[in-house]
mmCIF file of C-alpha atoms in Angstrom:
data_model
loop_
_atom_site.group_PDB
_atom_site.id
_atom_site.type_symbol
_atom_site.label_atom_id
_atom_site.label_comp_id
_atom_site.label_asym_id
_atom_site.label_seq_id
_atom_site.Cartn_x
_atom_site.Cartn_y
_atom_site.Cartn_z
ATOM 1 C CA MET A 1 154.894 76.064 114.099
ATOM 2 C CA ASN A 2 157.916 74.954 112.071
ATOM 3 C CA LYS A 3 158.433 75.833 108.417
ATOM 4 C CA LYS A 4 157.299 72.414 107.139
ATOM 5 C CA SER A 5 154.029 72.487 109.009
ATOM 6 C CA LYS A 6 153.475 76.093 107.922
ATOM 7 C CA ILE A 7 153.730 75.079 104.275
ATOM 8 C CA TYR A 8 151.417 72.102 104.834
ATOM 9 C CA PHE A 9 148.986 74.370 106.657
ATOM 10 C CA THR A 10 149.061 76.885 103.801
ATOM 11 C CA VAL A 11 148.303 74.181 101.221
ATOM 12 C CA LEU A 12 145.584 72.713 103.415
ATOM 13 C CA PHE A 13 144.123 76.140 104.025
ATOM 14 C CA MET A 14 143.974 76.935 100.315
ATOM 15 C CA LEU A 15 142.303 73.584 99.599
ATOM 16 C CA LEU A 16 139.765 74.236 102.328
ATOM 17 C CA PHE A 17 139.203 77.740 100.989
ATOM 18 C CA VAL A 18 138.565 76.553 97.428
ATOM 19 C CA SER A 19 136.384 73.614 98.402
ATOM 20 C CA VAL A 20 134.388 75.054 101.334
ATOM 21 C CA PHE A 21 134.567 78.837 101.744
ATOM 22 C CA ILE A 22 134.199 79.858 98.089
ATOM 23 C CA PRO A 23 131.114 77.635 97.465
ATOM 24 C CA TYR A 24 129.649 78.896 100.755
ATOM 25 C CA ALA A 25 130.247 82.541 99.759
ATOM 26 C CA LEU A 26 128.836 81.984 96.271
ATOM 27 C CA ASN A 27 125.768 80.334 97.748
ATOM 28 C CA ILE A 28 125.155 83.241 100.129
ATOM 29 C CA SER A 29 125.859 85.805 97.446
ATOM 30 C CA PHE A 30 123.362 84.336 94.984
ATOM 31 C CA SER A 31 120.659 83.141 97.357
ATOM 32 C CA LYS A 32 120.372 86.080 99.765
ATOM 33 C CA LYS A 33 121.207 89.727 99.696
ATOM 34 C CA GLY A 34 124.412 88.958 101.659
ATOM 35 C CA LYS A 35 125.981 90.653 104.554
ATOM 36 C CA PHE A 36 124.373 94.070 104.057
ATOM 37 C CA ASP A 37 120.757 92.860 104.037
ATOM 38 C CA LYS A 38 119.958 95.080 101.031
ATOM 39 C CA TYR A 39 121.368 95.194 97.512
ATOM 40 C CA ILE A 40 123.915 97.908 96.922
ATOM 41 C CA GLY A 41 121.992 100.874 95.536
ATOM 42 C CA GLU A 42 118.577 99.692 96.774
ATOM 43 C CA SER A 43 118.049 102.548 99.243
ATOM 44 C CA GLN A 44 119.161 105.083 96.629
ATOM 45 C CA LEU A 45 116.667 103.548 94.209
ATOM 46 C CA HIS A 46 113.817 104.011 96.712
ATOM 47 C CA LEU A 47 114.888 107.619 97.243
ATOM 48 C CA ILE A 48 114.946 108.279 93.485
ATOM 49 C CA LYS A 49 111.559 106.624 93.085
ATOM 50 C CA THR A 50 110.114 108.800 95.848
ATOM 51 C CA TYR A 51 111.524 111.859 94.105
ATOM 52 C CA GLU A 52 109.817 110.651 90.906
ATOM 53 C CA THR A 53 106.518 110.239 92.794
ATOM 54 C CA GLY A 54 106.987 113.746 94.215
ATOM 55 C CA GLU A 55 107.395 115.160 90.717
ATOM 56 C CA VAL A 56 104.241 113.338 89.549
ATOM 57 C CA ILE A 57 102.334 114.792 92.529
ATOM 58 C CA LEU A 58 103.625 118.328 91.914
ATOM 59 C CA PHE A 59 102.693 118.073 88.241
ATOM 60 C CA TYR A 60 99.229 116.848 89.251
ATOM 61 C CA ILE A 61 98.870 119.772 91.687
ATOM 62 C CA ASP A 62 99.905 122.307 89.017
ATOM 63 C CA GLN A 63 97.481 120.887 86.476
ATOM 64 C CA GLY A 64 94.814 120.540 89.171
ATOM 65 C CA ALA A 65 95.148 124.188 90.201
ATOM 66 C CA ARG A 66 94.814 125.226 86.580
ATOM 67 C CA ALA A 67 91.734 123.051 86.013
ATOM 68 C CA ALA A 68 90.178 124.284 89.267
ATOM 69 C CA LEU A 69 90.789 127.927 88.349
ATOM 70 C CA LYS A 70 89.373 127.544 84.837
ATOM 71 C CA GLN A 71 86.324 125.771 86.189
ATOM 72 C CA ALA A 72 85.773 128.430 88.872
ATOM 73 C CA ILE A 73 85.987 131.268 86.306
ATOM 74 C CA SER A 74 83.602 129.411 84.032
ATOM 75 C CA ASN A 75 81.122 128.571 86.844
ATOM 76 C CA LEU A 76 80.962 132.189 88.001
ATOM 77 C CA GLY A 77 80.806 133.504 84.425
ATOM 78 C CA LEU A 78 83.687 135.915 85.020
ATOM 79 C CA THR A 79 85.014 138.041 82.187
ATOM 80 C CA GLN A 80 87.963 140.406 81.708
ATOM 81 C CA THR A 81 86.081 143.336 83.245
ATOM 82 C CA ASP A 82 85.701 141.438 86.526
ATOM 83 C CA PHE A 83 89.467 141.476 86.844
ATOM 84 C CA ASN A 84 89.878 145.243 86.407
ATOM 85 C CA ARG A 85 91.736 147.077 89.138
ATOM 86 C CA GLN A 86 88.467 148.384 90.601
ATOM 87 C CA LYS A 87 86.731 145.015 90.694
ATOM 88 C CA ILE A 88 89.507 142.511 91.336
ATOM 89 C CA ASN A 89 89.205 142.431 95.151
ATOM 90 C CA LYS A 90 85.465 141.762 94.930
ATOM 91 C CA THR A 91 86.067 139.121 92.271
ATOM 92 C CA LYS A 92 88.749 137.502 94.441
ATOM 93 C CA LYS A 93 86.227 137.102 97.277
ATOM 94 C CA ARG A 94 83.836 135.280 94.948
ATOM 95 C CA LEU A 95 86.429 133.317 93.022
ATOM 96 C CA LEU A 96 88.625 131.890 95.793
ATOM 97 C CA PRO A 97 85.989 129.801 97.652
ATOM 98 C CA GLU A 98 84.865 128.313 94.335
ATOM 99 C CA PHE A 99 88.472 127.639 93.350
ATOM 100 C CA GLN A 100 89.296 126.075 96.734
ATOM 101 C CA ASN A 101 86.320 123.688 96.509
ATOM 102 C CA ASN A 102 87.374 122.552 93.051
ATOM 103 C CA PHE A 103 91.016 122.268 94.012
ATOM 104 C CA LEU A 104 90.323 120.139 97.094
ATOM 105 C CA LYS A 105 88.080 117.872 95.044
ATOM 106 C CA ILE A 106 90.934 117.373 92.577
ATOM 107 C CA THR A 107 93.618 116.707 95.203
ATOM 108 C CA ASP A 108 91.302 114.207 96.910
ATOM 109 C CA ASN A 109 91.015 112.328 93.610
ATOM 110 C CA PHE A 110 94.724 111.628 93.219
ATOM 111 C CA PRO A 111 95.232 107.920 92.467
ATOM 112 C CA GLU A 112 96.359 105.639 95.326
ATOM 113 C CA THR A 113 95.991 108.240 98.060
ATOM 114 C CA LYS A 114 94.513 111.687 98.493
ATOM 115 C CA ILE A 115 96.998 114.539 98.721
ATOM 116 C CA PRO A 116 96.626 115.926 102.263
ATOM 117 C CA ILE A 117 96.461 119.583 101.293
ATOM 118 C CA ILE A 118 95.369 121.970 104.043
ATOM 119 C CA ILE A 119 93.764 124.802 102.142
ATOM 120 C CA ASP A 120 94.282 127.318 104.974
ATOM 121 C CA GLU A 121 98.030 126.906 104.581
ATOM 122 C CA TYR A 122 97.772 128.604 101.187
ATOM 123 C CA GLU A 123 98.195 132.312 100.708
ATOM 124 C CA PHE A 124 96.552 133.275 97.431
ATOM 125 C CA ASN A 125 97.442 136.190 95.241
ATOM 126 C CA LEU A 126 95.276 136.973 92.220
ATOM 127 C CA LYS A 127 96.281 139.419 89.536
ATOM 128 C CA ARG A 128 95.457 140.279 85.964
ATOM 129 C CA LYS A 129 98.121 139.894 83.295
ATOM 130 C CA GLY A 130 96.861 141.294 79.994
ATOM 131 C CA ASN A 131 94.152 138.960 78.742
ATOM 132 C CA SER A 132 94.944 136.417 81.407
ATOM 133 C CA VAL A 133 94.568 136.045 85.121
ATOM 134 C CA GLU A 134 97.317 134.703 87.321
ATOM 135 C CA LEU A 135 96.759 132.886 90.589
ATOM 136 C CA LEU A 136 99.709 132.368 92.883
ATOM 137 C CA GLY A 137 99.214 129.835 95.668
ATOM 138 C CA LYS A 138 101.993 129.959 98.251
ATOM 139 C CA TYR A 139 101.911 127.010 100.666
ATOM 140 C CA SER A 140 103.384 127.863 104.047
ATOM 141 C CA ASP A 141 103.797 124.258 105.226
ATOM 142 C CA ILE A 142 105.314 121.160 103.621
ATOM 143 C CA LEU A 143 103.962 117.746 102.674
ATOM 144 C CA LYS A 144 105.939 114.798 104.003
ATOM 145 C CA LEU A 145 106.092 111.912 101.584
ATOM 146 C CA GLU A 146 107.499 108.707 103.032
ATOM 147 C CA ILE A 147 110.491 107.092 101.322
ATOM 148 C CA ARG A 148 109.353 103.483 101.395
ATOM 149 C CA THR A 149 110.753 100.142 100.392
ATOM 150 C CA ASP A 150 107.353 98.945 99.127
ATOM 151 C CA ASN A 151 106.972 102.004 96.823
ATOM 152 C CA LYS A 152 103.512 102.819 98.239
ATOM 153 C CA ILE A 153 102.548 106.502 98.185
ATOM 154 C CA VAL A 154 102.108 107.441 101.830
ATOM 155 C CA PHE A 155 101.963 110.901 103.353
ATOM 156 C CA THR A 156 102.662 111.054 107.078
ATOM 157 C CA GLU A 157 99.213 112.441 107.769
ATOM 158 C CA ALA A 158 97.669 109.448 106.078
ATOM 159 C CA GLU A 159 96.890 106.117 107.716
ATOM 160 C CA ILE A 160 100.057 104.202 108.680
ATOM 161 C CA ILE A 161 100.648 101.215 106.398
ATOM 162 C CA LYS A 162 102.990 98.393 107.431
ATOM 163 C CA GLY A 163 106.323 98.326 105.635
ATOM 164 C CA GLU A 164 109.761 99.729 106.031
ATOM 165 C CA ARG A 165 110.154 103.497 105.913
ATOM 166 C CA LEU A 166 113.578 104.864 105.047
ATOM 167 C CA GLY A 167 112.870 108.554 105.632
ATOM 168 C CA TYR A 168 110.834 111.470 104.345
ATOM 169 C CA TYR A 169 110.800 113.422 101.124
ATOM 170 C CA LEU A 170 109.529 116.964 101.569
ATOM 171 C CA LEU A 171 107.240 118.582 99.019
ATOM 172 C CA ASN A 172 106.035 122.130 98.738
ATOM 173 C CA PRO A 173 102.798 122.220 96.753
ATOM 174 C CA SER A 174 102.933 125.922 95.858
ATOM 175 C CA PHE A 175 101.821 126.841 92.342
ATOM 176 C CA ARG A 176 101.499 129.703 89.889
ATOM 177 C CA GLU A 177 98.840 129.298 87.228
ATOM 178 C CA THR A 178 97.828 131.617 84.412
ATOM 179 C CA VAL A 179 94.518 131.212 82.629
ATOM 180 C CA ALA A 180 93.242 133.181 79.637
ATOM 181 C CA ILE A 181 89.975 135.079 80.176
ATOM 182 C CA THR A 182 87.456 136.225 77.583
ATOM 183 C CA MET B 1 169.158 77.994 112.724
ATOM 184 C CA ASP B 2 171.415 78.363 109.627
ATOM 185 C CA LYS B 3 171.008 81.049 106.965
ATOM 186 C CA LYS B 4 169.068 78.746 104.596
ATOM 187 C CA GLY B 5 166.693 77.775 107.362
ATOM 188 C CA VAL B 6 165.909 81.422 108.114
ATOM 189 C CA ILE B 7 165.087 82.128 104.466
ATOM 190 C CA TRP B 8 162.711 79.124 104.323
ATOM 191 C CA GLU B 9 161.102 80.205 107.567
ATOM 192 C CA GLU B 10 160.543 83.723 106.185
ATOM 193 C CA LEU B 11 159.136 82.294 102.931
ATOM 194 C CA ALA B 12 156.735 80.015 104.780
ATOM 195 C CA ASP B 13 155.496 82.950 106.874
ATOM 196 C CA PHE B 14 155.109 85.074 103.788
ATOM 197 C CA LEU B 15 153.153 82.356 101.943
ATOM 198 C CA LEU B 16 150.797 81.725 104.840
ATOM 199 C CA GLY B 17 150.187 85.422 105.527
ATOM 200 C CA GLY B 18 149.678 86.174 101.832
ATOM 201 C CA ALA B 19 147.357 83.216 101.334
ATOM 202 C CA ILE B 20 145.156 84.228 104.251
ATOM 203 C CA LEU B 21 145.027 87.841 103.046
ATOM 204 C CA ILE B 22 144.165 86.915 99.447
ATOM 205 C CA ALA B 23 141.590 84.377 100.646
ATOM 206 C CA ALA B 24 139.920 87.007 102.840
ATOM 207 C CA ILE B 25 139.731 89.513 99.954
ATOM 208 C CA ILE B 26 138.304 86.922 97.531
ATOM 209 C CA PHE B 27 135.788 85.785 100.156
ATOM 210 C CA PHE B 28 134.621 89.372 100.760
ATOM 211 C CA ILE B 29 134.315 90.120 97.030
ATOM 212 C CA ILE B 30 132.267 86.982 96.404
ATOM 213 C CA MET B 31 130.057 87.596 99.447
ATOM 214 C CA THR B 32 129.154 91.129 98.472
ATOM 215 C CA GLY B 33 129.947 91.652 94.823
ATOM 216 C CA PHE B 34 127.653 89.340 92.897
ATOM 217 C CA THR B 35 124.241 90.302 91.666
ATOM 218 C CA THR B 36 122.175 87.974 89.550
ATOM 219 C CA GLU B 37 121.056 88.989 86.089
ATOM 220 C CA LYS B 38 117.508 89.274 87.409
ATOM 221 C CA GLU B 39 118.580 91.795 90.050
ATOM 222 C CA SER B 40 120.658 93.925 87.692
ATOM 223 C CA ASP B 41 117.814 93.879 85.140
ATOM 224 C CA TYR B 42 115.436 95.032 87.863
ATOM 225 C CA PHE B 43 117.716 97.948 88.793
ATOM 226 C CA GLU B 44 118.242 98.880 85.161
ATOM 227 C CA GLU B 45 114.506 98.849 84.418
ATOM 228 C CA GLU B 46 113.694 100.904 87.495
ATOM 229 C CA ILE B 47 116.311 103.533 86.659
ATOM 230 C CA ILE B 48 115.106 103.755 83.041
ATOM 231 C CA ASP B 49 111.546 104.107 84.347
ATOM 232 C CA VAL B 50 112.549 106.984 86.639
ATOM 233 C CA LYS B 51 114.523 108.729 83.890
ATOM 234 C CA ASP B 52 111.638 108.370 81.429
ATOM 235 C CA LYS B 53 109.160 109.821 83.901
ATOM 236 C CA GLU B 54 111.434 112.745 84.674
ATOM 237 C CA LEU B 55 111.902 113.401 80.971
ATOM 238 C CA PHE B 56 108.185 113.157 80.214
ATOM 239 C CA ILE B 57 107.305 115.580 83.018
ATOM 240 C CA SER B 58 109.993 118.009 81.887
ATOM 241 C CA PHE B 59 108.563 117.846 78.330
ATOM 242 C CA LEU B 60 105.130 118.686 79.698
ATOM 243 C CA ARG B 61 106.522 121.530 81.783
ATOM 244 C CA GLU B 62 108.111 123.096 78.711
ATOM 245 C CA GLU B 63 106.679 126.451 77.719
ATOM 246 C CA TYR B 64 104.342 126.381 74.746
ATOM 247 C CA THR B 65 103.249 130.008 74.868
ATOM 248 C CA ASP B 66 103.956 132.681 77.513
ATOM 249 C CA ASP B 67 101.150 131.412 79.726
ATOM 250 C CA GLU B 68 100.861 127.790 78.695
ATOM 251 C CA THR B 69 102.948 124.652 78.919
ATOM 252 C CA PHE B 70 102.681 121.512 76.811
ATOM 253 C CA GLY B 71 101.036 119.920 79.844
ATOM 254 C CA ASP B 72 98.277 122.564 79.704
ATOM 255 C CA LEU B 73 97.929 122.024 75.970
ATOM 256 C CA LEU B 74 97.708 118.264 76.477
ATOM 257 C CA SER B 75 95.057 118.431 79.192
ATOM 258 C CA GLU B 76 92.989 120.818 77.071
ATOM 259 C CA ALA B 77 93.379 118.531 74.060
ATOM 260 C CA VAL B 78 92.280 115.484 76.046
ATOM 261 C CA GLU B 79 89.399 117.272 77.719
ATOM 262 C CA ASN B 80 88.055 118.815 74.496
ATOM 263 C CA SER B 81 88.971 115.805 72.307
ATOM 264 C CA GLU B 82 90.769 118.228 70.006
ATOM 265 C CA LYS B 83 94.183 116.792 69.307
ATOM 266 C CA LYS B 84 95.313 118.516 66.091
ATOM 267 C CA THR B 85 97.055 121.528 67.695
ATOM 268 C CA PHE B 86 98.710 119.360 70.293
ATOM 269 C CA ILE B 87 100.004 116.848 67.729
ATOM 270 C CA GLU B 88 101.482 119.530 65.447
ATOM 271 C CA ASN B 89 103.174 121.509 68.195
ATOM 272 C CA PHE B 90 104.356 118.604 70.286
ATOM 273 C CA ASP B 91 105.754 116.816 67.238
ATOM 274 C CA MET B 92 107.735 119.946 66.329
ATOM 275 C CA PHE B 93 108.954 120.195 69.912
ATOM 276 C CA LEU B 94 110.099 116.556 69.924
ATOM 277 C CA GLU B 95 111.912 117.136 66.640
ATOM 278 C CA GLU B 96 113.806 120.007 68.274
ATOM 279 C CA VAL B 97 114.666 117.894 71.300
ATOM 280 C CA TYR B 98 115.884 114.811 69.408
ATOM 281 C CA GLU B 99 117.192 116.814 66.426
ATOM 282 C CA THR B 100 115.280 114.534 64.079
ATOM 283 C CA LYS B 101 111.684 113.379 63.671
ATOM 284 C CA VAL B 102 110.592 110.670 66.061
ATOM 285 C CA CYS B 103 107.691 108.243 65.925
ATOM 286 C CA TRP B 104 105.519 108.449 69.008
ATOM 287 C CA LYS B 105 102.244 107.274 70.450
ATOM 288 C CA LEU B 106 100.076 108.710 73.175
ATOM 289 C CA TYR B 107 97.584 106.653 75.132
ATOM 290 C CA VAL B 108 94.680 107.941 77.195
ATOM 291 C CA GLY B 109 93.926 105.183 79.675
ATOM 292 C CA GLU B 110 94.507 101.983 77.726
ATOM 293 C CA GLU B 111 93.329 103.427 74.423
ATOM 294 C CA GLU B 112 95.789 104.580 71.763
ATOM 295 C CA TRP B 113 94.823 108.217 71.183
ATOM 296 C CA ILE B 114 97.615 109.547 68.971
ATOM 297 C CA SER B 115 100.034 107.757 66.682
ATOM 298 C CA LYS B 116 102.418 110.079 64.847
ATOM 299 C CA ASN B 117 105.055 109.242 62.203
ATOM 300 C CA ILE B 118 106.319 105.864 61.011
ATOM 301 C CA CYS B 119 109.397 104.417 62.698
ATOM 302 C CA ARG B 120 112.651 103.592 60.958
ATOM 303 C CA THR B 121 114.394 102.352 64.112
ATOM 304 C CA ASP B 122 112.989 100.400 67.010
ATOM 305 C CA ILE B 123 115.163 101.833 69.784
ATOM 306 C CA GLU B 124 112.641 102.980 72.365
ATOM 307 C CA LEU B 125 113.445 106.499 73.543
ATOM 308 C CA LEU B 126 110.765 106.988 76.175
ATOM 309 C CA ASP B 127 107.891 105.106 77.744
ATOM 310 C CA SER B 128 106.190 106.679 80.707
ATOM 311 C CA GLN B 129 102.840 107.597 82.149
ATOM 312 C CA ILE B 130 101.471 110.359 84.336
ATOM 313 C CA TYR B 131 98.123 111.509 85.684
ATOM 314 C CA VAL B 132 96.357 114.583 84.392
ATOM 315 C CA PRO B 133 93.489 115.720 86.645
ATOM 316 C CA THR B 134 90.008 116.775 85.692
ATOM 317 C CA LEU B 135 87.458 118.185 88.123
ATOM 318 C CA ASN B 136 85.908 114.834 89.021
ATOM 319 C CA SER B 137 88.542 112.343 88.015
ATOM 320 C CA TYR B 138 91.843 112.052 86.182
ATOM 321 C CA TYR B 139 93.303 110.780 82.922
ATOM 322 C CA LYS B 140 96.114 108.269 82.828
ATOM 323 C CA ILE B 141 98.326 109.466 79.986
ATOM 324 C CA ARG B 142 101.062 107.237 78.574
ATOM 325 C CA MET B 143 103.656 108.547 76.163
ATOM 326 C CA ASN B 144 105.706 106.138 74.108
ATOM 327 C CA ILE B 145 108.464 107.396 71.785
ATOM 328 C CA LEU B 146 109.197 104.258 69.818
ATOM 329 C CA GLY B 147 112.252 105.403 67.857
ATOM 330 C CA TYR B 148 113.428 107.701 65.061
ATOM 331 C CA ALA B 149 110.977 108.354 62.244
ATOM 332 C CA GLN B 150 111.372 107.691 58.512
#
């Protein structure tokens, strides 16, 4: 290519670029998500939203454990003396089944989907702290919450719902709740 | 080719190469860089929503007494329909957090349950909702801090 034709080609190329390529690129950029199929930051947003859902679930579990424990103490009519060193093991045997029933009922009631807690995965530790009783629930497994593009709350154990899944967010539903006793 | 011809040849090469390079960069930027106002608004709203929820949960996880959090106090208040203690203590807590009094509302379900202080600004500081469980159901609690109080 000689120098004259190179200059003509450059001018022609720039004209073509301004009149064809730029409008084409603008059209693609505004009408679709472009080359990367997703908006920049979209996957991160889904991850952050799943984290937010995880926090809501953990808060619900904490409050649920507290409500379940209070209800169990009230149902069994337990008082401070039942939590004395001599009686606490006997009390634990009565209290835990009642607590577990209440707790499962609460986790089943979570909006959108039930929380797939397996009660046997918990190791419970009950102790008296002054005028209160403390229940520690240590969960030995994890709950797998799906990071989804449709923002549905889906645990892997739950029924599979169509939609894109980006990964898993792991939750440990352990809790420590203290309730005052009379 | 004479000396002048070589210079023109070099210049023509340089112009063509530069033009193609600049065109490619502009094309790539336009293809990937634009987001519509609707999209950026969506992202902004979602991020604010996440931040608000995180903040609301951290408020409720704050210690009220040695054994109780504001979340515990709130669920007791809602369950027993006794809001006075919660209002007083939570309002004081919010004043500590924002270093001035704020006007706020709390909704249980769709119903406005608490409305505290009169606003002097309308810059919304927080709007979020969470679920508080009861034995057989749950409450949907929405907290709305509307701005700084008079």
